[in-house]
Coordinates of C-alpha atoms and ligand atoms in Angstrom, one line a residue:
X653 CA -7.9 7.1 -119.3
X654 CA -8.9 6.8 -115.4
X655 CA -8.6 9.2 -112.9
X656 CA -7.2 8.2 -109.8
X657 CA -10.1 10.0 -107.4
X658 CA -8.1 10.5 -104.5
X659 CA -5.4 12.5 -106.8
X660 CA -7.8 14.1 -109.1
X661 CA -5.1 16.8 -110.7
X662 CA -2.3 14.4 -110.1
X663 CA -0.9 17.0 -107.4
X664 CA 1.0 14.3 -106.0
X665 CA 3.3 14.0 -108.8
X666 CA 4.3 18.0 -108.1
X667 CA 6.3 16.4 -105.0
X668 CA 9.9 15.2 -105.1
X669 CA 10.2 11.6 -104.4
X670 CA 11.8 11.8 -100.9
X671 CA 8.6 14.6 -100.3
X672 CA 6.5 11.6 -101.1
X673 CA 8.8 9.3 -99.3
X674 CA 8.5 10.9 -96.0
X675 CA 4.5 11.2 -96.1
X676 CA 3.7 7.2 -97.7
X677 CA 6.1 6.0 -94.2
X678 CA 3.8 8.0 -92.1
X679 CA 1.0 7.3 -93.8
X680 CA 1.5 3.3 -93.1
X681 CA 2.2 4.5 -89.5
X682 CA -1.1 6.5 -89.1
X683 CA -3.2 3.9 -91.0
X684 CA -1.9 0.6 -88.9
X685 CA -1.3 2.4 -85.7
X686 CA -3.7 5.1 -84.8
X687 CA -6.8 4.7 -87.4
X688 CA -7.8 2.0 -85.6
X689 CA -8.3 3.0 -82.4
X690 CA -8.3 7.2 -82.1
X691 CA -12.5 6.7 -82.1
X692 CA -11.8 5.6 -78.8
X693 CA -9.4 7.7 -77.9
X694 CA -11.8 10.3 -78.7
X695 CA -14.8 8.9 -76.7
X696 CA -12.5 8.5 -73.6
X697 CA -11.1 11.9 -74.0
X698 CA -7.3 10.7 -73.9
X699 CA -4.0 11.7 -75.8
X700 CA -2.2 8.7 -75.2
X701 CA 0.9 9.2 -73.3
X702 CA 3.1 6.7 -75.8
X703 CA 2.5 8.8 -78.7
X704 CA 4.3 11.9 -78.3
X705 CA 7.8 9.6 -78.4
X706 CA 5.8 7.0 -81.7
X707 CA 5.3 10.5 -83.5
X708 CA 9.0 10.9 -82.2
X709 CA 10.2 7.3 -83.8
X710 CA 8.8 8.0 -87.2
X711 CA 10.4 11.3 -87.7
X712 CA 7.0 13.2 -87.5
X713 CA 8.6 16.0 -85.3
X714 CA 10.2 19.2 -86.5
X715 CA 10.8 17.7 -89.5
X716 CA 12.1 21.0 -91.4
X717 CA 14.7 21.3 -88.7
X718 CA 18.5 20.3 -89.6
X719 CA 19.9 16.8 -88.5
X720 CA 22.2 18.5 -85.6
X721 CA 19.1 19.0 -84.2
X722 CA 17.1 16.1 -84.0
X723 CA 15.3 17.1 -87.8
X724 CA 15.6 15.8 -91.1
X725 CA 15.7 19.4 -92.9
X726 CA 13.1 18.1 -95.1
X727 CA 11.2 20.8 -97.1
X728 CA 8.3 23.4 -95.7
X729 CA 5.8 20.9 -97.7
X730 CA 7.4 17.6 -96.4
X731 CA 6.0 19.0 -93.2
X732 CA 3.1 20.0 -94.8
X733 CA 2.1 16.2 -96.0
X734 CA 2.7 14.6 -92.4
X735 CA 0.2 16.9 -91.3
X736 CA -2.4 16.1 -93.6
X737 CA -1.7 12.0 -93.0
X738 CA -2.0 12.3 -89.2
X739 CA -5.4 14.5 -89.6
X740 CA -7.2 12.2 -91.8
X741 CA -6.7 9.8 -88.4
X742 CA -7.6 13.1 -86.0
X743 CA -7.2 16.9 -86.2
X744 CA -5.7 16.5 -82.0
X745 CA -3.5 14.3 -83.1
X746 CA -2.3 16.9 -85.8
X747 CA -2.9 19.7 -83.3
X748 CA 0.2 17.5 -80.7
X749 CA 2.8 17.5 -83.8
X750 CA 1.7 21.2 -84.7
X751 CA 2.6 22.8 -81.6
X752 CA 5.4 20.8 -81.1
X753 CA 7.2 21.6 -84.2
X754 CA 5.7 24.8 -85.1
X755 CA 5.0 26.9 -81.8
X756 CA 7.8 24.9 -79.6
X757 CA 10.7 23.2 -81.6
X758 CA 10.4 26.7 -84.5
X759 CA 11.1 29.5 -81.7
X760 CA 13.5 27.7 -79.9
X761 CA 14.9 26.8 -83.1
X762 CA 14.7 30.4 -84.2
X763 CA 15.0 32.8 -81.5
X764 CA 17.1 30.8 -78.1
X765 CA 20.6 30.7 -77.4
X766 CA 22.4 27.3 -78.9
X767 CA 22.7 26.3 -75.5
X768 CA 18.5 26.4 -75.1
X769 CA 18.4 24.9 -78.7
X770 CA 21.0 21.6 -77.7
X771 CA 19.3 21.4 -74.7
X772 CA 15.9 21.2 -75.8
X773 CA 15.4 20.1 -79.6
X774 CA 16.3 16.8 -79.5
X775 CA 14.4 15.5 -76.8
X776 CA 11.3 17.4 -78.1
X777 CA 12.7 15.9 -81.6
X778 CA 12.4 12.1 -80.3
X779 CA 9.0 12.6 -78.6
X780 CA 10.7 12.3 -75.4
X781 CA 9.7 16.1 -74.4
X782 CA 6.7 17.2 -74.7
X783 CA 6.1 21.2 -75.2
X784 CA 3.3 23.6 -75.1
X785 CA 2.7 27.1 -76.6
X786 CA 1.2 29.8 -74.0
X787 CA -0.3 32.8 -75.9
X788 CA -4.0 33.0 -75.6
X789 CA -5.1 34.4 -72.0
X790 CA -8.8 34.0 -70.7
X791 CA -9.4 37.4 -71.5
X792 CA -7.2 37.3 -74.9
X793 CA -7.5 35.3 -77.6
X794 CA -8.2 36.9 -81.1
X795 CA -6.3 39.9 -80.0
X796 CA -2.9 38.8 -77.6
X797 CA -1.7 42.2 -77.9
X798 CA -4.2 42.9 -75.3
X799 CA -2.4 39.8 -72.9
X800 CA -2.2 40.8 -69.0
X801 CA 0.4 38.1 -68.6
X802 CA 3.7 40.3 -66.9
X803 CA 7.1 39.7 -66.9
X804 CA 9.8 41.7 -64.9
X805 CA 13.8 42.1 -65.3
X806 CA 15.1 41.4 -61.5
X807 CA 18.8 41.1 -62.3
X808 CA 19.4 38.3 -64.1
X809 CA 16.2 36.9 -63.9
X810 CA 12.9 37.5 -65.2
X811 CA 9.7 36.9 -63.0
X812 CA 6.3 36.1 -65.0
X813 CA 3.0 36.2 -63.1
X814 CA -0.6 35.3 -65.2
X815 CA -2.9 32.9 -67.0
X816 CA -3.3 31.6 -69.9
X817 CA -5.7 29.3 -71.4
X818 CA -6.6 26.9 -74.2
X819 CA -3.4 25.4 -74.2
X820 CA -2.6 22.0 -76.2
X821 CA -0.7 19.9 -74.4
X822 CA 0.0 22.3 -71.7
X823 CA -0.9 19.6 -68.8
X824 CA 1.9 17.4 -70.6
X825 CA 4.5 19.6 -71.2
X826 CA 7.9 19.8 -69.5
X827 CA 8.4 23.1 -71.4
X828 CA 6.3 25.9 -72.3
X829 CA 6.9 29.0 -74.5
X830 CA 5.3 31.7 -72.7
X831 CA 4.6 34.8 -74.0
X832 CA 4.3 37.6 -71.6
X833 CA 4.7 41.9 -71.8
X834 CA 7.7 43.7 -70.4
X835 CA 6.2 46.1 -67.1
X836 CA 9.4 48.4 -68.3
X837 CA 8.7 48.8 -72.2
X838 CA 5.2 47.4 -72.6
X839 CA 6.6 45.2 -75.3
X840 CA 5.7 41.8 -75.7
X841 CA 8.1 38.8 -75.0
X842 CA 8.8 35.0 -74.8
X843 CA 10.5 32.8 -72.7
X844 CA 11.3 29.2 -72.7
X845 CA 10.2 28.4 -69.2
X846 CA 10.7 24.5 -67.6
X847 CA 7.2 23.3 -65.9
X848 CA 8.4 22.2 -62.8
X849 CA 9.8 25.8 -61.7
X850 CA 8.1 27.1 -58.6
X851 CA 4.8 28.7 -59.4
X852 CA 4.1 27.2 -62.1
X853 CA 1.0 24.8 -62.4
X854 CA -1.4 23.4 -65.5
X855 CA -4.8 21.7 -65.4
X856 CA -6.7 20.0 -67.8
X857 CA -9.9 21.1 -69.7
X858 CA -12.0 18.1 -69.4
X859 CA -15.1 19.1 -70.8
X860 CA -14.4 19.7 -74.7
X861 CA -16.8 18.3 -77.2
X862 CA -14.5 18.6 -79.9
X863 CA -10.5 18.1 -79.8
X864 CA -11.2 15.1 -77.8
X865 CA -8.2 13.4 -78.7
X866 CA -6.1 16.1 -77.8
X867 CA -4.9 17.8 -74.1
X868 CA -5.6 21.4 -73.8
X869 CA -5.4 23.0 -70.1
X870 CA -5.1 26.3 -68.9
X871 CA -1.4 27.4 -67.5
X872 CA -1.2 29.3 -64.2
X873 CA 2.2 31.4 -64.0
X874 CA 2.7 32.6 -60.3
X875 CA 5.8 34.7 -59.9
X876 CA 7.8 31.7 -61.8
X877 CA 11.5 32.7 -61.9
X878 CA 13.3 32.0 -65.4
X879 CA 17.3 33.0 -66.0
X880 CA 17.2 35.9 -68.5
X881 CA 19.2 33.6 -70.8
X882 CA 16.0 31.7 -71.0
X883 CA 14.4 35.2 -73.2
X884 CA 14.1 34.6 -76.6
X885 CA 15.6 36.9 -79.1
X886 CA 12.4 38.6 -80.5
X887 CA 10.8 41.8 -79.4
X888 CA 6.8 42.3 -80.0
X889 CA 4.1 40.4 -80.7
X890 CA 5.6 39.6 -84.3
X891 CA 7.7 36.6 -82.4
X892 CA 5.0 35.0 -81.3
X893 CA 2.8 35.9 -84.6
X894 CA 5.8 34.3 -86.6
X895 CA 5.3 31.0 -85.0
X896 CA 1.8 30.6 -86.0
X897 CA 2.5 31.5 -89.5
X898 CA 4.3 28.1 -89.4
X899 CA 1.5 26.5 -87.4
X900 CA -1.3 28.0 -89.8
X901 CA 0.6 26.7 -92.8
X902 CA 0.5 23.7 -91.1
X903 CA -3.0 23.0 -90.6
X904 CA -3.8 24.2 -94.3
X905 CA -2.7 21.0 -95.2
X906 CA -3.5 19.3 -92.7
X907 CA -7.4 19.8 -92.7
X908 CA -7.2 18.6 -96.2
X909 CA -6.6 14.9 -94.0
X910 CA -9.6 15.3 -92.1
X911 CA -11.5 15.8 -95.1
X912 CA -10.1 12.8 -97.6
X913 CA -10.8 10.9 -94.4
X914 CA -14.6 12.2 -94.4
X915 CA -15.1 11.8 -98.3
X916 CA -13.2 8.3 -98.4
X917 CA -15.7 7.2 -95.7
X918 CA -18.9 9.1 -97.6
X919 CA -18.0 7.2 -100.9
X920 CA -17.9 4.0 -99.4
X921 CA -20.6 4.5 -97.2
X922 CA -23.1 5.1 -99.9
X923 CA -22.3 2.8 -102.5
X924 CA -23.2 0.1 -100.3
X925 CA -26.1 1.4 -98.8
X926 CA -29.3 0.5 -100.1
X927 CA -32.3 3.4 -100.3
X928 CA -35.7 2.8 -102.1
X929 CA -33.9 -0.1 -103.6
X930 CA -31.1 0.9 -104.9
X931 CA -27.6 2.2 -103.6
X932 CA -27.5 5.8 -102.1
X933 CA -24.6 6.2 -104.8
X934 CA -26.8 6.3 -107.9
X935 CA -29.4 9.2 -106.9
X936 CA -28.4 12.5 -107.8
X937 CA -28.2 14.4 -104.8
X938 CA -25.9 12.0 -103.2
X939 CA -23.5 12.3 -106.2
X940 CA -23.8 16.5 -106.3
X941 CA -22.8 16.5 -102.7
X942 CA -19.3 13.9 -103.7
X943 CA -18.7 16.1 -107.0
X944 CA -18.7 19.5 -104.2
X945 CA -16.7 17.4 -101.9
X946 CA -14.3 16.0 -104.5
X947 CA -13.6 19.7 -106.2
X948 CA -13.2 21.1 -102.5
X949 CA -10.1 18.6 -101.5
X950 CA -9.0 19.0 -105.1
X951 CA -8.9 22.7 -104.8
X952 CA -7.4 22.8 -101.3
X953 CA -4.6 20.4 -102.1
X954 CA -2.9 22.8 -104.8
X955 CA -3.7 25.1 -103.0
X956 CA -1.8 24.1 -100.3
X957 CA 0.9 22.4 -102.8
X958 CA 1.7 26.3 -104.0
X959 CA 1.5 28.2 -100.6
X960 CA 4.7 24.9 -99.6
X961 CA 6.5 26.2 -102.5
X962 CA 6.1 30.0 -101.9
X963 CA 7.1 29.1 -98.4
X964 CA 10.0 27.0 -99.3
X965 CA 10.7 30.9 -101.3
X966 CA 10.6 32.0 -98.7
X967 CA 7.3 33.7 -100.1
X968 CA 5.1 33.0 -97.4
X969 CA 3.4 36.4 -96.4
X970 CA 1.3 36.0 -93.6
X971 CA -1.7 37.0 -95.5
X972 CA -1.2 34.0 -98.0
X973 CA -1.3 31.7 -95.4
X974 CA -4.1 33.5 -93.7
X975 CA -6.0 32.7 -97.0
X976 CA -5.2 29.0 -96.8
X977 CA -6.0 28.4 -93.4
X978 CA -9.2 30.2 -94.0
X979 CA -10.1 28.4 -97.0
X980 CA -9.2 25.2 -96.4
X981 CA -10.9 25.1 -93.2
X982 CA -14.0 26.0 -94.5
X983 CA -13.7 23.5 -97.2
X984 CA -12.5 20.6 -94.8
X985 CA -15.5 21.5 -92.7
X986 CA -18.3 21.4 -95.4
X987 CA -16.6 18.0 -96.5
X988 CA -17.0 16.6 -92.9
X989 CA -20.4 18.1 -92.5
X990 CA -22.2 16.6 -96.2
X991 CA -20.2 13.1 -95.1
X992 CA -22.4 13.1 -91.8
X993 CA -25.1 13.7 -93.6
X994 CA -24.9 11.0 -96.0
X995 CA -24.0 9.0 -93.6
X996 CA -27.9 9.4 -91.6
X997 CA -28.0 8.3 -88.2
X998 CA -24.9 5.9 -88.3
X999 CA -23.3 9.3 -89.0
X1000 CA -23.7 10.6 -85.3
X1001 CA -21.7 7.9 -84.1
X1002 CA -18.4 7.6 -83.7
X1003 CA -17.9 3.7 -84.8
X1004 CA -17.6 6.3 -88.2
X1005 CA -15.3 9.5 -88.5
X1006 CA -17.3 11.7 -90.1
X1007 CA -18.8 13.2 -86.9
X1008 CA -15.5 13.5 -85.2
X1009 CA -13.7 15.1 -87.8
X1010 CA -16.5 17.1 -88.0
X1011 CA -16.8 18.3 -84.5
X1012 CA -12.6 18.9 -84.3
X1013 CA -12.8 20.9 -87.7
X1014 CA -14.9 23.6 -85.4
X1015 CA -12.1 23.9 -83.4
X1016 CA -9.3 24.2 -86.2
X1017 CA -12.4 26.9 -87.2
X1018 CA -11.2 29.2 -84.0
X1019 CA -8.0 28.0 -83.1
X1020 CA -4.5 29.7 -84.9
X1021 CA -7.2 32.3 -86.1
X1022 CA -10.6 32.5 -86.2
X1023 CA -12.2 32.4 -89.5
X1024 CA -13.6 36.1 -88.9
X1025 CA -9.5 36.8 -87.8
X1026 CA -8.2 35.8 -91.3
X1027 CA -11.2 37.4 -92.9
X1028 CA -10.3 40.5 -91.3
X1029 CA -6.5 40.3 -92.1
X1030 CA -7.2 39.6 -96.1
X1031 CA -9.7 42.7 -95.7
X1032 CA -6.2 44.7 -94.2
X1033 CA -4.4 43.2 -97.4
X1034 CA -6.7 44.4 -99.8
X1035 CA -7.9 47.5 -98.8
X1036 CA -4.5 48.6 -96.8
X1037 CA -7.9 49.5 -93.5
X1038 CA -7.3 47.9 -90.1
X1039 CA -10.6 46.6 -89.5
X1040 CA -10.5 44.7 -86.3
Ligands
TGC1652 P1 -0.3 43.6 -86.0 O1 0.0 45.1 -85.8 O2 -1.0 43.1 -87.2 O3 1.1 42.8 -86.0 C1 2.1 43.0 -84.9 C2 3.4 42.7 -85.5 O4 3.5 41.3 -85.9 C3 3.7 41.2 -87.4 N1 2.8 40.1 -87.8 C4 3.2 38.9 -88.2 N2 4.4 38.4 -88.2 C5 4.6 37.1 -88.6 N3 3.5 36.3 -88.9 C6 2.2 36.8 -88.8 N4 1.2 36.0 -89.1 C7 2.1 38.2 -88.5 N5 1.0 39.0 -88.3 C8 1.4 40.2 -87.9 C9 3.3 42.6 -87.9 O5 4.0 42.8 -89.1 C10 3.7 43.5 -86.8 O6 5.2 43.6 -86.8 P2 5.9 44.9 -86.4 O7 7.3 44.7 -86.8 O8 5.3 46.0 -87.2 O9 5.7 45.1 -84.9 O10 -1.0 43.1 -84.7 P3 -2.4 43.2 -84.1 O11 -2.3 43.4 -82.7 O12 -3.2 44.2 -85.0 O13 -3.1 41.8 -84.3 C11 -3.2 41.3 -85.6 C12 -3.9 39.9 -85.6 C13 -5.4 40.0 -85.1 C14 -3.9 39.4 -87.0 C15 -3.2 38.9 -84.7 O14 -3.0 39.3 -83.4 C16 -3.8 37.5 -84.8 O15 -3.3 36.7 -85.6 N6 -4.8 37.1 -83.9 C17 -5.2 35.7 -83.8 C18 -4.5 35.1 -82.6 C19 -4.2 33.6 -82.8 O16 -4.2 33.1 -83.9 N7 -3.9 32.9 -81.7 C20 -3.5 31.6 -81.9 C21 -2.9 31.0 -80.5 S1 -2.0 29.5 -80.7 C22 -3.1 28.4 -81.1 O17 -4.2 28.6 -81.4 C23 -2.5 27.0 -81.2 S2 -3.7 25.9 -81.6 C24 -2.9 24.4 -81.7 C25 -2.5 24.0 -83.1 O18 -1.9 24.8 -83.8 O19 -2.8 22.9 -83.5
FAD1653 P1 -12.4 35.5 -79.1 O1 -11.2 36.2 -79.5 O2 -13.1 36.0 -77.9 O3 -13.5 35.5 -80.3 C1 -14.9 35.3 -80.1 C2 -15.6 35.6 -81.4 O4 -15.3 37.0 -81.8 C3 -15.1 34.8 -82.6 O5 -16.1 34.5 -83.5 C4 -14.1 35.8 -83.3 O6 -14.0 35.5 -84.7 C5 -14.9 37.1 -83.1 N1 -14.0 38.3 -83.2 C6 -12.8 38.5 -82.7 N2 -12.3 39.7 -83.1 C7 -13.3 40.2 -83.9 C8 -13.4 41.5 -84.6 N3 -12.4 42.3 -84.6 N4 -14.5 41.7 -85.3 C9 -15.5 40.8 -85.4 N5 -15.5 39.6 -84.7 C10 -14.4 39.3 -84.0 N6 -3.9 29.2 -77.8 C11 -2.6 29.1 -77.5 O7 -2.0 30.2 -77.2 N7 -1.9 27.9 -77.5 C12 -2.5 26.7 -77.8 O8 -1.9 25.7 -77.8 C13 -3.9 26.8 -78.1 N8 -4.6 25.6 -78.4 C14 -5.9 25.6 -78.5 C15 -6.6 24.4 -78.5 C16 -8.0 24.4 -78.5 C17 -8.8 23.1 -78.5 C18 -8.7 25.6 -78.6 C19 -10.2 25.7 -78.7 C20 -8.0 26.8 -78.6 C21 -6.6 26.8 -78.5 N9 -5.9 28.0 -78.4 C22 -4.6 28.0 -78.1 C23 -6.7 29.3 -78.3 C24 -7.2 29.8 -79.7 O9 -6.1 30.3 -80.4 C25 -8.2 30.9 -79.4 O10 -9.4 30.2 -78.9 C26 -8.5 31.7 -80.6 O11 -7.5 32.5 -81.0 C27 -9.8 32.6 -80.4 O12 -9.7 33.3 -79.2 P2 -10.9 33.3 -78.1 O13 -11.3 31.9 -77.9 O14 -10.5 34.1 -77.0 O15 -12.1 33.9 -78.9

C-alpha cells in the first residue's frame, strides 16, 4: 500500500465532492496563473490591479455567501480550501481574498441594511470592488478597545475623525469598514464608509519586508460624513471581534498553503541536490527535518478539517479558532523556515519560495492576533484569568 505524501491521513477524502470541486478549479487557477509570476510580484512590491476581479471570475470571493448575493453558499470549509490553494502561491495574495470576504463582504453581509448589502456585495463578489477593514490604529493594535478613532451622531449623520494603520488593501479600496467609538456612549461601532467621501485619504506602506505581494496603507479619517443608515447593526467591540473570527479561521487553513508550498519545494530540492556525493535526501538530518515538516502539515490539516466542521455547527468558539490560528501558524512557519534551510544559499533567493513564504508567515505571526494574543486568550479559556 502507498501513501499519497501530500494526503498523508487521506484528509481529503473527509470533503464532499463539490468541497473538493471548488478547491481543484482554484487550484488549476493559482497554479497556471499566479505561481509563476507572484516571485516577482513580490520583489517589485505590487498587488496587481487585475487580480482582485480574476479572484472575482473564479468564484474565490465570499464564497459562503448565498447566490442573491454574488456567493455560491458553499460550506465554512469550501472557504477554508480556497485559502489554503491561493497561500501555497502567497500569504498577500490570501491576505486580499481574506479581508474581502471575511472583514468586508461578512459584516456587510451580517450587520448592514439590504439596501448596503445589494449595493455592495456583488461588486465586491465579482472583484470589481475592492474593500478594506479599518481596526488597528497606530497606537492600537493588540488591544482595539483602546482605539482613539471618534464618531459623532449629528442628525442623521455620523462624523468620524482618526487614523488607522496596517490596513490591507486600504490604498485600493472603494469601501472601508471602519470601526470607530461613540463620544456619547463610549461604545465601539462600525460603519461602511465609501473612499471618495471628503476627508477621507489612504497611503501606501512601501517599505514592508514581508507581505510584499500585498497593499497595506494607513487610512486617514478627517471629519468624513457617512448617512447613519451607513452604521452597522452591532454595538461593542464583539462586531468587529466577530469578523476576525471568520478571518482567523480563514488563515488556519490557509497557512497550511504556504507550508505544502515550502515542503513540496524542500523535497524536490534535496533529492536532486548532490552533497559529499550523494543526494541531500539520503542523509539523516535532511530526512528528520521532512518527517517534522510532513507530521506538522498533516496535523494542521485535520486540524483545520475539524475546526470547518465545528464551524459549519456552528461550533466555532472564538477560542477554537484562536487555537488554530495559533497552531497552525507556528507549524507553517517552522515548515517554511527548515525548507530555507535545506535549501542553503539558493534558499535566500527568491527564484525559490521558501524565503518568501517564510518572511510573509511572520506577518500572518502578528496580524488577526499575535501569537502572544491567542496564547493569552487560550490562557483566559483555561483558567477563566484575564491575563492581558
Ligand atoms: P473582550 O472583553 O475579550 O471581548 C469584547 C467582546 O467581544 C466578544 N469577543 C468576540 N466575539 C467574536 N469573536 C471573537 N473572536 C471574540 N473575542 C471576544 C466578547 O465575548 C465580548 O462580548 P460582550 O458581549 O461581552 O461585549 O475584549 P478585550 O478588549 O479584552 O480584547 C480581547 C482580545 C485581546 C482577545 C481582542 O481584542 C483581540 O483579539 N485582539 C487582537 C486584535 C486583532 O486581532 N486585530 C486584527 C486586526 S484585522 C487584521 O489583522 C487583518 S489582517 C489581514 C488578513 O486577515 O489577511
Ligand atoms: P502590538 O499590539 O503593539 O504588539 C507588540 C507586541 O506586544 C507583540 O509581540 C504582542 O504579542 C505583544 N503583546 C500585546 N499585548 C500583550 C500582552 N497583554 N502581554 C504580553 N505581550 C503582549 N489591521 C486591521 O485592522 N486591518 C487590516 O487589514 C490589517 N492588515 C494588516 C496587514 C499587515 C501586513 C500587518 C503587519 C498588520 C495588519 N493589521 C491589520 C494590523 C494587525 O492586526 C496588528 O499589527 C496586530 O493586531 C498587532 O498589533 P500591533 O502591530 O499594534 O502590535
Amino acid at each position: 500500500m502507498s501513501i499519497a505524501i501530500n494526503d498523508f491521513y487521506e484528509v481529503d477524502a473527509l470533503y464532499s465532492q463539490d468541497e473538493r470541486m471548488i478547491r481543484d478549479s482554484v487550484r488549476e487557477f493559482v497554479r497556471s496563473e499566479m505561481l509563476p509570476h507572484v516571485g516577482d510580484w513580490w520583489l517589485e512590491g505590487v498587488f496587481p490591479t487585475d487580480l482582485a476581479r480574476r479572484f472575482g471570475a473564479i468564484g474565490a470571493l465570499g464564497v459562503t455567501l448565498p447566490e442573491e448575493y454574488g456567493g455560491a453558499g458553499a460550506s465554512y470549509s469550501a472557504y477554508g480550501l480556497i485559502c489554503r490553494e491561493i497561500e501555497y502561491a502567497d500569504s498577500g495574495l490570501r491576505s486580499f481574498v481574506s479581508v474581502q470576504s471575511s472583514l468586508v463582504m461578512y459584516p456587510i453581509h451580517a450587520y448592514a441594511s439590504d439596501a448596503l448589502k445589494r449595493e455592495w456585495l456583488p461588486r465586491l463578489a465579482s472583484g470589481e470592488v475592492v474593500g478594506c477593514f479599518g481596526l488597528t490604529e497606530p497606537d492600537a493594535g493588540s488591544d482595539p478597545g483602546s482605539m482613539s478613532t471618534r464618531c459623532r451622531k449629528v442628525g442623521d449623520e455620523y462624523v468620524i475623525t482618526g487614523v488607522k494603520r496596517w490596513i490591507t488593501s486600504g490604498s485600493r479600496a472603494q469601501v472601508a469598514i471602519v470601526w470607530a467609538k461613540d463620544d456619547d456612549s463610549g461604545k465601539v461601532l462600525g460603519f461602511v464608509v465609501e473612499t471618495d467621501r471628503d476627508g477621507f485619504s489612504a497611503v501606501e506602506i512601501k517599505t514592508k519586508a514581508s507581505m510584499r505581494a500585498s497593499v497595506t496603507s494607513e487610512l486617514y479619517l478627517d471629519e468624513v460624513v457617512v448617512p447613519a443608515a451607513n452604521r452597522l447593526d452591532v454595538v461593542g467591540l464583539k462586531g468587529a471581534l466577530s469578523c476576525l473570527n471568520q478571518a482567523r479561521f480563514g488563515i488556519a487553513f490557509g497557512v497550511l498553503g504556504a507550508a505544502q508550498a515550502c515542503f513540496d519545494e524542500a523535497t524536490a530540492y534535496v533529492a536532486d541536490r548532490p552533497v559529499f556525493g550523494q543526494p541531500l535526501a539520503s542523509k539523516q538530518i535532511v530526512q528528520s527535518h521532512l518527517a517534522d515538516m510532513l507530521s506538522e502539515i498533516t496535523k494542521g490539516s485535520l486540524l483545520a478539517y475539524r475546526l470547518g466542521r465545528l464551524k459549519e455547527e456552528g461550533k466555532d468558539h472564538p477560542a477554537r479558532v484562536s487555537l488554530a490560528k495559533r497552531d497552525n501558524v507556528r507549524s507553517a512557519l517552522d515548515v517554511a523556515r527548515r525548507a530555507r534551510d535545506l535549501l542553503g544559499g539558493n534558499g535566500i533567493t527568491t527564484e525559490y519560495g521558501a524565503i518568501r513564504h517564510m518572511l510573509n508567515l511572520e506577518t500572518v505571526a502578528t496580524y488577526e492576533g499575535t501569537d502572544t494574543v491567542h496564547t493569552l486568550v487560550l490562557g483566559r479559556e483555561i483558567t477563566g484569568l484575564n491575563a492581558f
